[in-house]
PDB file of C-alpha atoms and ligand atoms in Angstrom:
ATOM      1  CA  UNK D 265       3.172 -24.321  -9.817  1.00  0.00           C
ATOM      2  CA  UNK D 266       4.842 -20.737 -10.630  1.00  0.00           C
ATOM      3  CA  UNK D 267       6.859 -19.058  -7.778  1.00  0.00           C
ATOM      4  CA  UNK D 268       5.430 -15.233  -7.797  1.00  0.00           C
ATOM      5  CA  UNK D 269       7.208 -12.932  -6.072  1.00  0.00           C
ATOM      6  CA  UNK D 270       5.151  -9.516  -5.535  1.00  0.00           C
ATOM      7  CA  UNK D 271       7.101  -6.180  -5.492  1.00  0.00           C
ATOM      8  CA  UNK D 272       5.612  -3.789  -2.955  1.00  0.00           C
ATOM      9  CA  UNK D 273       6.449  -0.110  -1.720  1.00  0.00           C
ATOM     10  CA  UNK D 274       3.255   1.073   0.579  1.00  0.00           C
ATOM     11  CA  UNK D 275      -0.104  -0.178   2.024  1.00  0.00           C
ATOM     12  CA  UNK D 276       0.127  -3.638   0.356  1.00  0.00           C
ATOM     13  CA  UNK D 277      -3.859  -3.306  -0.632  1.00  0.00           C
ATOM     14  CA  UNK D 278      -3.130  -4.836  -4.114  1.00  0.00           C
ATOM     15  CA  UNK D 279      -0.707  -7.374  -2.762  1.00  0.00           C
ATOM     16  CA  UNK D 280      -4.021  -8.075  -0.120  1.00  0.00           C
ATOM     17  CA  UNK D 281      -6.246  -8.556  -3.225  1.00  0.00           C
ATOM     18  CA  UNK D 282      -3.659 -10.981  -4.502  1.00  0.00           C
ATOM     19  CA  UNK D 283      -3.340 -13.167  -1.270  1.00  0.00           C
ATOM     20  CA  UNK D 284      -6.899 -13.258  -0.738  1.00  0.00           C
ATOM     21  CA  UNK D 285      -7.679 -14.184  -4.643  1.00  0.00           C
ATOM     22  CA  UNK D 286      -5.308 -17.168  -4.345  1.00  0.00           C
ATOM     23  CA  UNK D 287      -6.858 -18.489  -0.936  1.00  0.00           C
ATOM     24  CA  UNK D 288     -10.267 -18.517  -3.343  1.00  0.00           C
ATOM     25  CA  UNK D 289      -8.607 -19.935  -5.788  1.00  0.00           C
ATOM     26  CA  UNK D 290      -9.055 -16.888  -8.802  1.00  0.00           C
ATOM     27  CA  UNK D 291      -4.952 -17.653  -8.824  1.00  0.00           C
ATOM     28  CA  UNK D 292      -4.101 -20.735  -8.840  1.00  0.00           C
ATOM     29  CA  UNK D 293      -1.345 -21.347 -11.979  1.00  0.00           C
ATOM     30  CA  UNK D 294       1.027 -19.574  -9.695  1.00  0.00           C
ATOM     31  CA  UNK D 295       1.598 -19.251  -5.906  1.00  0.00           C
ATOM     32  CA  UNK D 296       3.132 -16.048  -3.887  1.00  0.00           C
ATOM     33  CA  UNK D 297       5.933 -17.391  -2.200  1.00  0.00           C
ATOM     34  CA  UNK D 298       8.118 -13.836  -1.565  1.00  0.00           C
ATOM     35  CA  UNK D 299       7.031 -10.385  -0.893  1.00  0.00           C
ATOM     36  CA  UNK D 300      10.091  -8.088  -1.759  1.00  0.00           C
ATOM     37  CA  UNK D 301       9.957  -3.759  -0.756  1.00  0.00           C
ATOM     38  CA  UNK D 302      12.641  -1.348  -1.191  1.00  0.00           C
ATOM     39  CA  UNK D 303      10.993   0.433   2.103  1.00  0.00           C
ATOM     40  CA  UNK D 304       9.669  -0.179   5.248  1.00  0.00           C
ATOM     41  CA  UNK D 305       5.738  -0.928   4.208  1.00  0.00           C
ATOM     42  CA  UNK D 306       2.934  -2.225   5.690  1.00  0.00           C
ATOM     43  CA  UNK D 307       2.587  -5.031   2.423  1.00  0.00           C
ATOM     44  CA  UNK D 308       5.785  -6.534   4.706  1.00  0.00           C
ATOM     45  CA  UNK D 309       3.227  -7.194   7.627  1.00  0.00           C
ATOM     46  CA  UNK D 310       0.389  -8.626   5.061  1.00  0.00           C
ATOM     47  CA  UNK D 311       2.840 -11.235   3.503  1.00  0.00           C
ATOM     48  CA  UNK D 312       3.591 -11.851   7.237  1.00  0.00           C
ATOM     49  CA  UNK D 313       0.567 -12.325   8.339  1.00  0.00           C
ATOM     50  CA  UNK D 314      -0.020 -14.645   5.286  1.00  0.00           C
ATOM     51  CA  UNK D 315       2.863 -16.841   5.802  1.00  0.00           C
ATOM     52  CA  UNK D 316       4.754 -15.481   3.069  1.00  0.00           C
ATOM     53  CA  UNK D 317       8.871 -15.305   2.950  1.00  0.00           C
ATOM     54  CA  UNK D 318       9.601 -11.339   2.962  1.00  0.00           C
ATOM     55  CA  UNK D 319      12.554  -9.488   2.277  1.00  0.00           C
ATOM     56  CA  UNK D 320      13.321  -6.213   3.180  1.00  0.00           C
ATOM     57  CA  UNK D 321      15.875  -4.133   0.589  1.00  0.00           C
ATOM     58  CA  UNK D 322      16.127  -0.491   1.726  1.00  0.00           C
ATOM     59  CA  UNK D 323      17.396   1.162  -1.601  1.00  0.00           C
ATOM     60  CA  UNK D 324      18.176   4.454   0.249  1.00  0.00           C
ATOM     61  CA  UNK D 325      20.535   2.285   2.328  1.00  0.00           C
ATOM     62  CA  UNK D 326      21.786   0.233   0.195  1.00  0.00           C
ATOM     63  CA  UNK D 327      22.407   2.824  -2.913  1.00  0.00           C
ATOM     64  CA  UNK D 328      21.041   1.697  -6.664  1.00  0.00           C
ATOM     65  CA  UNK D 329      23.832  -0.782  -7.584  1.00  0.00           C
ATOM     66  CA  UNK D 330      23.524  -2.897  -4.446  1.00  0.00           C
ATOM     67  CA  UNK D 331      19.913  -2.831  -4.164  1.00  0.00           C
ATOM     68  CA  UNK D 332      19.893  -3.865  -8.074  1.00  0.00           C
ATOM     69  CA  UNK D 333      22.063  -7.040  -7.351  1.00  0.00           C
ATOM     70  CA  UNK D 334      20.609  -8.154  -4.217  1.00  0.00           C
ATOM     71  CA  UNK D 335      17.211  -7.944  -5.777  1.00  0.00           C
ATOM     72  CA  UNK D 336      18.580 -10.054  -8.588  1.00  0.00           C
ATOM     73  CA  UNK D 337      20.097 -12.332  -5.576  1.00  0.00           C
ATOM     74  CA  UNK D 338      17.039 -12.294  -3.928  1.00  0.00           C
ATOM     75  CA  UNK D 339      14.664 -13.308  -7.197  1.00  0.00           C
ATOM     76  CA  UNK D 340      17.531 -16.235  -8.433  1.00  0.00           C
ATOM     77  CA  UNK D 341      17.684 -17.449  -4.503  1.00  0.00           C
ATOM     78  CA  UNK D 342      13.646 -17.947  -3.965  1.00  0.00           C
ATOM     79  CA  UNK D 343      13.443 -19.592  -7.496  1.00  0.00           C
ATOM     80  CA  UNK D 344      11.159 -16.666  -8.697  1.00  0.00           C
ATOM     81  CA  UNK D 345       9.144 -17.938 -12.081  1.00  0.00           C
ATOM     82  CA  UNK D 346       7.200 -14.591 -12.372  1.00  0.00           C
ATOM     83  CA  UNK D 347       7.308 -10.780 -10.517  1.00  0.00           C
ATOM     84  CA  UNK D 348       4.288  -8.575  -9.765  1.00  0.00           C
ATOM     85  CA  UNK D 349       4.928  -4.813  -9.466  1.00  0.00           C
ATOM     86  CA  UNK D 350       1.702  -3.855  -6.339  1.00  0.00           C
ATOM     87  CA  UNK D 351       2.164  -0.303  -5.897  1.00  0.00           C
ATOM     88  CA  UNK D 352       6.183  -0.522  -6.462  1.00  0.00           C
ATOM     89  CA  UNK D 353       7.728   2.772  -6.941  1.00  0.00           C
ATOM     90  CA  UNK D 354      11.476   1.512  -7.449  1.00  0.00           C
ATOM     91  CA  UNK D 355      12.590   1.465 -11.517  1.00  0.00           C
ATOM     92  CA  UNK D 356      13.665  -2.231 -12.406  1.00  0.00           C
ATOM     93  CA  UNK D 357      17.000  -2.499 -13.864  1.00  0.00           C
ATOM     94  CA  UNK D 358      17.534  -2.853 -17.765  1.00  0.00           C
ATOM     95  CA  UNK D 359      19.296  -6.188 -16.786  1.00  0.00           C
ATOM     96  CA  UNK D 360      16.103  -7.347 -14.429  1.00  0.00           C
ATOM     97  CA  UNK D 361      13.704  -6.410 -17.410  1.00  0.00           C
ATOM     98  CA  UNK D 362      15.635  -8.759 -19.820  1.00  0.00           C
ATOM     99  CA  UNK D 363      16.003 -11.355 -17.796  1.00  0.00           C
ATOM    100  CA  UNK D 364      12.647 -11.637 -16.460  1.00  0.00           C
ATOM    101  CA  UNK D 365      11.035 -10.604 -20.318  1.00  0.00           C
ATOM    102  CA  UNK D 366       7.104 -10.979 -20.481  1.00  0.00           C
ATOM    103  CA  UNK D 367       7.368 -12.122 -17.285  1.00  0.00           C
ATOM    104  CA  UNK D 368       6.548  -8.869 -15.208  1.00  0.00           C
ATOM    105  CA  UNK D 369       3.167  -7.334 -14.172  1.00  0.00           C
ATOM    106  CA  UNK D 370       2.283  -4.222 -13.441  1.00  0.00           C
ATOM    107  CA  UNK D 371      -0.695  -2.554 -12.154  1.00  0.00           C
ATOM    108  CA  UNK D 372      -1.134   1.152 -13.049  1.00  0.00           C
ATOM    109  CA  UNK D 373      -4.011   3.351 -11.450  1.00  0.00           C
ATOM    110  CA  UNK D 374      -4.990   4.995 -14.784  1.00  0.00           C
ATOM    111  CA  UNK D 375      -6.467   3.796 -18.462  1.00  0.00           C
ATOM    112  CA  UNK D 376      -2.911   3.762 -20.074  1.00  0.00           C
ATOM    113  CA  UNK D 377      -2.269   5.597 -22.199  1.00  0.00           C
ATOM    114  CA  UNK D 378      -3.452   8.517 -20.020  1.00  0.00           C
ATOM    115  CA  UNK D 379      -1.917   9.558 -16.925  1.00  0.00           C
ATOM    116  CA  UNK D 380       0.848   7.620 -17.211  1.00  0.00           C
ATOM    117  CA  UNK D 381       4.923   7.203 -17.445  1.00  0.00           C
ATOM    118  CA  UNK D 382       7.266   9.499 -15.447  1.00  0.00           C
ATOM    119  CA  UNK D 383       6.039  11.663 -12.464  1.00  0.00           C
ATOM    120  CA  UNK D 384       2.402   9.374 -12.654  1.00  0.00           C
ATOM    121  CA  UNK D 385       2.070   7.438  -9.709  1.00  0.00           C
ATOM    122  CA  UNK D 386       0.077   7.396  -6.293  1.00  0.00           C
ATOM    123  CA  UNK D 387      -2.114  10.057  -5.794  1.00  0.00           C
ATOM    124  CA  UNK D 388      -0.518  12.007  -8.925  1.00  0.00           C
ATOM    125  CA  UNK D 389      -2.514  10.236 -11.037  1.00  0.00           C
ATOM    126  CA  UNK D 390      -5.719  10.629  -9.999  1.00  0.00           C
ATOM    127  CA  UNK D 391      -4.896  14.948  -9.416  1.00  0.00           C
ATOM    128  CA  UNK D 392      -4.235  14.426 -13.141  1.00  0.00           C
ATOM    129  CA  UNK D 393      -7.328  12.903 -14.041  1.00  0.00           C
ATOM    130  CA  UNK D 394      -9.399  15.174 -11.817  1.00  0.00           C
ATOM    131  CA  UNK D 395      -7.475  18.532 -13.379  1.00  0.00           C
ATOM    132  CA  UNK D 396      -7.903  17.511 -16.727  1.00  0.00           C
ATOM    133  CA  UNK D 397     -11.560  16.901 -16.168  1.00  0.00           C
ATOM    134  CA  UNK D 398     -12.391  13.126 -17.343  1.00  0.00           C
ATOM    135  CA  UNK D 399     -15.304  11.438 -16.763  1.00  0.00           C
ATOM    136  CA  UNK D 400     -14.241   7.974 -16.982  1.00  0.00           C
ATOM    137  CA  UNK D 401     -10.994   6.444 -15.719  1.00  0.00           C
ATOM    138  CA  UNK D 402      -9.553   3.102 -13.735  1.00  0.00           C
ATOM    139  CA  UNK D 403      -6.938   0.917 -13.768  1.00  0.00           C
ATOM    140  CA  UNK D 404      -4.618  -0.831 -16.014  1.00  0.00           C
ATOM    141  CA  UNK D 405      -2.526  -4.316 -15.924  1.00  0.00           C
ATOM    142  CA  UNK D 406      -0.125  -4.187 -18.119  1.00  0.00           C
ATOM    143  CA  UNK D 407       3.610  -6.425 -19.062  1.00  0.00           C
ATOM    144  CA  UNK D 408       6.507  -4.248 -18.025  1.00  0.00           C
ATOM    145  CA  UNK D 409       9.386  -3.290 -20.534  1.00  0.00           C
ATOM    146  CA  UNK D 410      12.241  -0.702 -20.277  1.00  0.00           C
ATOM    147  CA  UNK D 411       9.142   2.043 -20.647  1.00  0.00           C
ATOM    148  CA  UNK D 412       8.085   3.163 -17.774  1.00  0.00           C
ATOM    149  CA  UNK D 413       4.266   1.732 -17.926  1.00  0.00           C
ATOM    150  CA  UNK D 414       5.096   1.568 -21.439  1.00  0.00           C
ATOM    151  CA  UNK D 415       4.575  -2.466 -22.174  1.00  0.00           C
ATOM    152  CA  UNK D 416       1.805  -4.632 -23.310  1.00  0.00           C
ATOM    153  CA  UNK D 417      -1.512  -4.264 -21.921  1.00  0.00           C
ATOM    154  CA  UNK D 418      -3.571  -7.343 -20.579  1.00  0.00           C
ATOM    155  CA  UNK D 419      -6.624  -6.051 -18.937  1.00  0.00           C
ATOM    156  CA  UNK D 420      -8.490  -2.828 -17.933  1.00  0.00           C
ATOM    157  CA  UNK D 421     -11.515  -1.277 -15.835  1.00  0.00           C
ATOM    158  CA  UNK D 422     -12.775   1.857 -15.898  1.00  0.00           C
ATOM    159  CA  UNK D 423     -14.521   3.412 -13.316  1.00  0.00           C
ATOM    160  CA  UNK D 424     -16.596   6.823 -13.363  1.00  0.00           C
ATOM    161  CA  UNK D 425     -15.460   9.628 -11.663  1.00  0.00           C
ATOM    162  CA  UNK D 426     -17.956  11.568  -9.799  1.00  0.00           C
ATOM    163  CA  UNK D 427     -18.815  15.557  -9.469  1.00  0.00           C
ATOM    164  CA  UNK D 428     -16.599  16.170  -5.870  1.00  0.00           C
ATOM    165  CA  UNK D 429     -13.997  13.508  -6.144  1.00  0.00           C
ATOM    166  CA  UNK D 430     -11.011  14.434  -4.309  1.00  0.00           C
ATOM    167  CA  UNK D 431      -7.985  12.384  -5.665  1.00  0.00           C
ATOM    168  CA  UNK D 432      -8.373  10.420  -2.394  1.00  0.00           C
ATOM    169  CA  UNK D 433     -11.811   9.210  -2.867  1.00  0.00           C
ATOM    170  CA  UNK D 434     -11.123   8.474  -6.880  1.00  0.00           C
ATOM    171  CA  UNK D 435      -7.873   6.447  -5.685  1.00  0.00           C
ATOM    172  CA  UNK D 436      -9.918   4.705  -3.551  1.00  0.00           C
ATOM    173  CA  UNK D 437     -12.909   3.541  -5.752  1.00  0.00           C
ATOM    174  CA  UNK D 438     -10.361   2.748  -8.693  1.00  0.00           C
ATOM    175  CA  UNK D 439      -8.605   0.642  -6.262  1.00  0.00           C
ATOM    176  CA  UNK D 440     -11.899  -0.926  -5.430  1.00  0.00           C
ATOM    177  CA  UNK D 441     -13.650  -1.011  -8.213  1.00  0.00           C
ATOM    178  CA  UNK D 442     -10.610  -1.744 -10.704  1.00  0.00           C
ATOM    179  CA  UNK D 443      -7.290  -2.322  -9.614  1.00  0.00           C
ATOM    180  CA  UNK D 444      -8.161  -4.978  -6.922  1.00  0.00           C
ATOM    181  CA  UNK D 445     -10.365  -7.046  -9.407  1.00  0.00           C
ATOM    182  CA  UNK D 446      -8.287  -6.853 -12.463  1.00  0.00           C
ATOM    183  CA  UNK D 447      -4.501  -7.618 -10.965  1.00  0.00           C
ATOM    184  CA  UNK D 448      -5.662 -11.134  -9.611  1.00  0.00           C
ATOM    185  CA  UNK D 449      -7.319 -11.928 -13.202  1.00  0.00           C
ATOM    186  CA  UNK D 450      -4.006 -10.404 -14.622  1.00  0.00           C
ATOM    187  CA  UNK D 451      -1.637 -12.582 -12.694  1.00  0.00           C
ATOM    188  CA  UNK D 452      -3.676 -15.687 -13.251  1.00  0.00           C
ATOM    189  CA  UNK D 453      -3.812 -15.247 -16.382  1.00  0.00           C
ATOM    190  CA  UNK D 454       0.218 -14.836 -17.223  1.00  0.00           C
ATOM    191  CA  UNK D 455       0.847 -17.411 -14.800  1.00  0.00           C
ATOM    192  CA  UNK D 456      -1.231 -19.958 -16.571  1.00  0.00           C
ATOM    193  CA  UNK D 457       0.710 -18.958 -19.995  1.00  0.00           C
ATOM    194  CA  UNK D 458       3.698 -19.286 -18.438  1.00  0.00           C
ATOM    195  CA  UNK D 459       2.706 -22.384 -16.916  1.00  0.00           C
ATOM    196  CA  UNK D 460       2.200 -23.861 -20.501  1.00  0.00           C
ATOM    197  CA  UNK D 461       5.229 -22.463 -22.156  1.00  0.00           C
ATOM    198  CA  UNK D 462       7.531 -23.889 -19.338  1.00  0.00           C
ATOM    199  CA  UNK D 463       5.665 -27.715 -19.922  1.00  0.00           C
ATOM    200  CA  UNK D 464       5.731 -27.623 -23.378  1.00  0.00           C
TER     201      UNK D 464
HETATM  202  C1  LIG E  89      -1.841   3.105  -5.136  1.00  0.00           C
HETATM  203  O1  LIG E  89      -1.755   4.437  -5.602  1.00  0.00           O
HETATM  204  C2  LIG E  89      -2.367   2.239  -6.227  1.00  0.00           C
HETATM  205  O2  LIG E  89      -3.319   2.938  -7.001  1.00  0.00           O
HETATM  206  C3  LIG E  89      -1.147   1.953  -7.031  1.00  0.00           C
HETATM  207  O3  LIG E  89      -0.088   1.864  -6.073  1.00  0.00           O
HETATM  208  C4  LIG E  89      -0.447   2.609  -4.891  1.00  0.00           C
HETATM  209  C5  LIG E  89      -0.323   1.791  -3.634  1.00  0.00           C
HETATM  210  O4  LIG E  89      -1.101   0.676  -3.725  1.00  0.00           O
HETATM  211  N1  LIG E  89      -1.279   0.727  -7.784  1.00  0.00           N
HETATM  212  P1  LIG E  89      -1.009  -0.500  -2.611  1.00  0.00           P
HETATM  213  O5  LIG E  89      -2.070  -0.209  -1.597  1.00  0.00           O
HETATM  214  O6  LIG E  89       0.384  -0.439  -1.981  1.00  0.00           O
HETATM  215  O7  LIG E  89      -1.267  -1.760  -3.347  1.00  0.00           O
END
């Protein structure tokens, strides 16, 4: 069974999706056993509230060096197989990315390759989509390299947009409709290739 550690920064819905899709089993080549932010977040209380080991690593305290190492520390300590970025907003070191190659997840609130890479995230996105004027977007889970949302991609969703959106509402039924469906199928899926490299 995989240890998964997922990486959170905010509300914690997609890490929610993730605990509730291994309690029904849609996971289940992998098991969330640490919930890491680099700020105070309400994902903290879900893994709480789930039983989960958190840890806490405030980057603006600790500076980018030491939060680097002690999430390295951190990973190597709780015997971390696989990561899962849930709404992360910290960049991963070069030296994280290597060690932990094909093994990290990310979810991205777009269809990469729009709306994505620097300055894209939260809400930013979905102003993007809305000012550009598509009719179509979602969500994206995608293997994370040294590009920022630049790896391979495993799975995506779209989901209409609708005359009135506000970025709000869009972020909302993307999360819904597309990023809280596809991460679970994304993570089981890695986890059960990983699963079979590490046996063979
Ligand atoms: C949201 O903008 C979501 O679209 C993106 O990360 C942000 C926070 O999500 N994936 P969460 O509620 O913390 O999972």
């Amino acid at each position: 069974m995989l240890n998964i550690a997922v990486l959170v920064s905010g509300g914690g819905t997609n890490l929610q999706a993730l605990i509730d899709a291994e309690k029904k089993g849609i996971i289940k080549s992998g098991k969330i056993t640490l919930v890491l932010a680099d700020r105070l977040s309400y994902g903290l209380e879900r893994a709480k509230n789930a039983n989960i080991a958190t840890q806490l690593l405030d980057k603006k305290s600790l500076g980018r060096k030491a939060f680097e190492s002690s999430l390295l520390d951190t990973l190597s300590t709780h015997n971390i197989d696989m990561i899962v970025l849930a709404g992360f907003l910290s960049i991963l070191s070069p030296l994280l990315i290597s060690k932990y190659n094909d093994r990290i997840i990310n979810i991205h609130p777009s269809l990469i390759p729009s709306f994505c890479g620097k300055g894209f995230y939260g809400l930013h996105v979905h102003e993007a989509a809305l000012s550009y004027g598509v009719k179509v977007t979602g969500a994206t889970v995608h293997l994370v390299n040294e590009i920022p949302d630049g790896g391979r991609i495993l799975l995506q969703k779209a989901v209409e947009v609708k005359d009135g959106d506000t970025p709000e509402c869009l972020q909302k039924r993307v999360m819904e409709e597309a990023e809280w469906i596809i991460l679970p199928q994304g993570v089981e899926m890695l986890a059960e290739q990983l699963s079979k490299e590490i046996i063979k």
